Short mmCIF file of C-alpha atoms in Angstrom, two decimals:
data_model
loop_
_atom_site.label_atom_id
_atom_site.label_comp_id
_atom_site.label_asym_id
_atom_site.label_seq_id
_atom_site.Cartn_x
_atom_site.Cartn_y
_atom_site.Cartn_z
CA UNK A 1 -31.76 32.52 21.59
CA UNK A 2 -31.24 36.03 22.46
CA UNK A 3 -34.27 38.67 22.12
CA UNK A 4 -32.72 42.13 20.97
CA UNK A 5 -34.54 44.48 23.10
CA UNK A 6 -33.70 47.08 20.29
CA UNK A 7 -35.96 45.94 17.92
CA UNK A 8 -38.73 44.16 20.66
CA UNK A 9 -41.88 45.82 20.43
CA UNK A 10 -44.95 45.09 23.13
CA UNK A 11 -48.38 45.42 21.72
CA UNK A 12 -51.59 45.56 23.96
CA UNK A 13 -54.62 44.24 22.47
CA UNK A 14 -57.49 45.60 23.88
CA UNK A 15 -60.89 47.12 22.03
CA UNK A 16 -61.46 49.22 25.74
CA UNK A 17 -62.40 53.13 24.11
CA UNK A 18 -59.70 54.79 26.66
CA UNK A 19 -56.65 54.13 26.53
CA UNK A 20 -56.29 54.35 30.61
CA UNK A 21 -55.67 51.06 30.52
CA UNK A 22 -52.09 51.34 29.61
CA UNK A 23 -51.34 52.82 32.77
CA UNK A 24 -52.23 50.19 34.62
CA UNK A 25 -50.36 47.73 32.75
CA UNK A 26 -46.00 47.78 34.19
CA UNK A 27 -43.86 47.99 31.19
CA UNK A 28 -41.36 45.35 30.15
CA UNK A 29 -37.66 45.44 30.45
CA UNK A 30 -35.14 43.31 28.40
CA UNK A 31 -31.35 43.44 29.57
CA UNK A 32 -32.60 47.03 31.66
CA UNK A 33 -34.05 48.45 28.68
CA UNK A 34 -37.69 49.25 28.31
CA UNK A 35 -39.66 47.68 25.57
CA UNK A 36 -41.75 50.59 23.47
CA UNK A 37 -45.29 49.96 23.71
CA UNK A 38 -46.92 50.32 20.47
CA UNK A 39 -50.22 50.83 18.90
CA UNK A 40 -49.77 48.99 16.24
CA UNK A 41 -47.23 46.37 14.72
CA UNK A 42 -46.15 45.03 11.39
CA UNK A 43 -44.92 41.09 11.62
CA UNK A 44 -43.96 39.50 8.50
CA UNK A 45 -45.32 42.70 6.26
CA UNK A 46 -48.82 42.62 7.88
CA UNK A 47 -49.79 45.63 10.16
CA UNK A 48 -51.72 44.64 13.43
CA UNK A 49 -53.22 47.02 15.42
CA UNK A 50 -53.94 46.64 18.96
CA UNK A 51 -57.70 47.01 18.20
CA UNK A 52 -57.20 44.08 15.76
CA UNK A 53 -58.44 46.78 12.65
CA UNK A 54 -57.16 46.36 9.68
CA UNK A 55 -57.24 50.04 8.57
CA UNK A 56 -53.59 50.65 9.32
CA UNK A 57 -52.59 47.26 7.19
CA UNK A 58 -54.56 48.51 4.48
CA UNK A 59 -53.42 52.18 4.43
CA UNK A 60 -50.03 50.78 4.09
CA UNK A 61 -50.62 48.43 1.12
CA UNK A 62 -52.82 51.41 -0.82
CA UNK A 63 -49.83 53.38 -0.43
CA UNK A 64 -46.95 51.14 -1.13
CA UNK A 65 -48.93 50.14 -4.41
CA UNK A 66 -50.07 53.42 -5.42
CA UNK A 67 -46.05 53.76 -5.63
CA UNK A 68 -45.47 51.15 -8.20
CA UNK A 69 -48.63 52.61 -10.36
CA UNK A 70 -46.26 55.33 -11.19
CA UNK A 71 -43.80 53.24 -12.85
CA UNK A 72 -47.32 51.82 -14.71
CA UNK A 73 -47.56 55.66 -15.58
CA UNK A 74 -44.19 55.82 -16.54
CA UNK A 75 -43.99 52.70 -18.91
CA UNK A 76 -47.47 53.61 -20.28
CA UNK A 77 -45.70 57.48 -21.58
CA UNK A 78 -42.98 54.43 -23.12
CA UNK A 79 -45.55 53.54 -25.02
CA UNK A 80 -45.38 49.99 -23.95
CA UNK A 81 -48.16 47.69 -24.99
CA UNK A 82 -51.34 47.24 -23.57
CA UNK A 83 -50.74 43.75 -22.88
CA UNK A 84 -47.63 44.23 -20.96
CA UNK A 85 -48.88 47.11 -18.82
CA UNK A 86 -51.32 44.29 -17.69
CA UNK A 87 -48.91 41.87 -17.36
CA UNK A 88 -46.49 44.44 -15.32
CA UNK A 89 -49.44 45.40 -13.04
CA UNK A 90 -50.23 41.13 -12.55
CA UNK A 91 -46.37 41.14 -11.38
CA UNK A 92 -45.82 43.89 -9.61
CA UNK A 93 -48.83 45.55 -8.57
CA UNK A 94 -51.16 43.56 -7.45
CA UNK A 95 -49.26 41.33 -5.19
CA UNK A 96 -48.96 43.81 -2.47
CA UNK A 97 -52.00 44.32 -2.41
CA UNK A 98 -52.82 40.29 -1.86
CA UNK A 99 -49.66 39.61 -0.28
CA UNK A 100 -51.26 37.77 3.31
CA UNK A 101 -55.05 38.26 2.22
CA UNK A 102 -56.15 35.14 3.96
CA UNK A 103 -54.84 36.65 7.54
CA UNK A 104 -57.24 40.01 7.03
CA UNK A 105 -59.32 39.79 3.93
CA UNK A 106 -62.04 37.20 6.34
CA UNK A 107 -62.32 40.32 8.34
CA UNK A 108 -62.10 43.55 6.01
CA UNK A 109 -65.00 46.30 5.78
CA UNK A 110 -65.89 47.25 2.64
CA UNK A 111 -65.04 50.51 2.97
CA UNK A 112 -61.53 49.09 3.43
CA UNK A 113 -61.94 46.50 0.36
CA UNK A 114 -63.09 49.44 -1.26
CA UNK A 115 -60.07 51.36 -0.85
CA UNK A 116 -58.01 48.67 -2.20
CA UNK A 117 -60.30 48.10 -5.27
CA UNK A 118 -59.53 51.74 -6.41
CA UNK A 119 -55.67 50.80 -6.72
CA UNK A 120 -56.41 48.04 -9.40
CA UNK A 121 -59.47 50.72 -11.00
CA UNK A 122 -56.50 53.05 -11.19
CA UNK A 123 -54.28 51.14 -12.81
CA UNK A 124 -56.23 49.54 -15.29
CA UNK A 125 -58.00 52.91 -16.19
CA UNK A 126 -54.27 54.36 -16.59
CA UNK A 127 -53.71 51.07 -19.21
CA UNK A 128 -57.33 51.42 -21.15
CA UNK A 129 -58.67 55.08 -20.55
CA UNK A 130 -61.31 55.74 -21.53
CA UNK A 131 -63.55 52.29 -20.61
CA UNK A 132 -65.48 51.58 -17.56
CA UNK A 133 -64.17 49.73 -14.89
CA UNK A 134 -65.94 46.45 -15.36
CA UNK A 135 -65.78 47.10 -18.95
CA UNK A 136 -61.83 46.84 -18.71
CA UNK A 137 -62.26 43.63 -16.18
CA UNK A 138 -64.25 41.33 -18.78
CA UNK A 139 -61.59 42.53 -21.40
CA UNK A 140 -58.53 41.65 -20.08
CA UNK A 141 -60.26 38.75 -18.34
CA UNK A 142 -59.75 40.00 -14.71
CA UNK A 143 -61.84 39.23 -11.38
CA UNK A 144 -62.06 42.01 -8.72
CA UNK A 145 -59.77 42.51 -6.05
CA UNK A 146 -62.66 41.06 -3.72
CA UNK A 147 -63.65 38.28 -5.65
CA UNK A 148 -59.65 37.34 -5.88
CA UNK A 149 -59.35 37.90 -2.20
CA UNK A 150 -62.55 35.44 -1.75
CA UNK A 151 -61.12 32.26 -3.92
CA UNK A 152 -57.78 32.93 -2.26
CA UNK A 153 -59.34 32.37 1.06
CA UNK A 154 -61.42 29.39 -0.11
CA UNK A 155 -58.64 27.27 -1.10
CA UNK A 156 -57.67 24.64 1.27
CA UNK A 157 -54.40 24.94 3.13
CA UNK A 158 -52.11 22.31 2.61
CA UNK A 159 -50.68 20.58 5.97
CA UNK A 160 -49.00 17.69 6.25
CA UNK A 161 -51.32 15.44 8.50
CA UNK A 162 -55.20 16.05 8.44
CA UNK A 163 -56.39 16.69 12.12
CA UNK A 164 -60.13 17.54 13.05
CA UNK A 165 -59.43 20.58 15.76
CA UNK A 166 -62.30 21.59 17.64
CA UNK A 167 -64.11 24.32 16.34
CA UNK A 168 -63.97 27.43 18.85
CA UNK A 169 -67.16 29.07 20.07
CA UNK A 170 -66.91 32.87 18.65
CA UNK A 171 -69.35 35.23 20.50
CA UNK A 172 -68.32 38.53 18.12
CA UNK A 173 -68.52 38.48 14.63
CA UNK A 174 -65.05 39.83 15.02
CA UNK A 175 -63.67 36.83 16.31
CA UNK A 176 -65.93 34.61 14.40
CA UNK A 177 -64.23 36.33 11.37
CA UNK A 178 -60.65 36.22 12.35
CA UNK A 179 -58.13 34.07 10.48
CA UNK A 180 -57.89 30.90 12.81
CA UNK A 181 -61.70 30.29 13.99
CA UNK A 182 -62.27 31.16 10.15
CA UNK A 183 -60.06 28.69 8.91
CA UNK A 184 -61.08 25.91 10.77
CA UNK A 185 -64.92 26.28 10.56
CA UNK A 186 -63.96 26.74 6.47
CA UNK A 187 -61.34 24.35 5.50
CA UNK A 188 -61.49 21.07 7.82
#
């Protein structure tokens, strides 16, 4: 397997408060080529950022869905019904906005699950105006972002042979709260 130094990208993870640490650190070279170093990185549609935030992930998702609520816009002008605006926010909404949730949600802010929440407040006020947020959740029989996030997370990953791993010792919440040492303390 070639790597294609093109599209290579090196990403320090490090929570230091300068950044003179990248000086220190000799850059990479693929086939003579240096490989960028970034401050942040998005692997199969998830943004990680060397500080291992979440803020740049979930800036991207906010705006990437707050794209496809103008097409809700758009069809709701059509006079489409109220039960298909739902059903077109279901399909095409609010998946990007829980597309990976079990990687980051474990260790999202509020003010970050926050900022998501207003997409789907958005949307569903643009379907019902008029009605309160919770108002519009008990009638079309929908759950908060956050509480979806939560039983999305709870359900038990399906591998194909059972092992007991050893759970790791966390000494931040931040570890303690990132995918893997949250997975296995939760679902062995």
């Amino acid at each position: 397997m070639t790597i294609n130094s093109e599209k290579s990208k090196e990403i320090i993870i490090s929570f230091a408060q300068d950044g003179n640490f990248r000086s220190t650190i000799p850059i990479i070279k693929i086939d003579g080529r240096d490989i960028a170093q970034v401050c942040h990185a998005k692997l199969l549609g998830v943004t990680i950022s060397q500080d291992l935030t979440w803020n740049k992930h979930v800036d991207n998702i906010v705006k990437k869905a707050g794209k496809r609520l103008y097409m809700l816009y758009q069809l709701k002008r059509a006079e489409i019904t109220e039960n298909d605006l739902v059903s077109v926010y279901v399909s095409v909404v609010r998946p990007v906005l829980e597309y990976a949730c079990p990687v980051w949600h474990t260790n999202l802010p509020q003010y970050l699950s926050d900022n998501i929440e207003v997409i789907q407040e958005r949307a569903l006020k643009c379907i019902f105006p008029g009605l309160g947020y919770a108002e519009i959740l008990r009638h079309v029989n929908l759950d908060t972002l956050n509480v979806r996030r939560d039983s999305i997370c709870q359900n038990e990953y399906n591998i194909r042979q059972q092992n007991v791993y050893p759970l790791p010792v966390t000494k931040t919440n931040r570890f303690r709260n990132s995918f893997i040492p949250w997975a296995l303390y939760n679902c062995q």
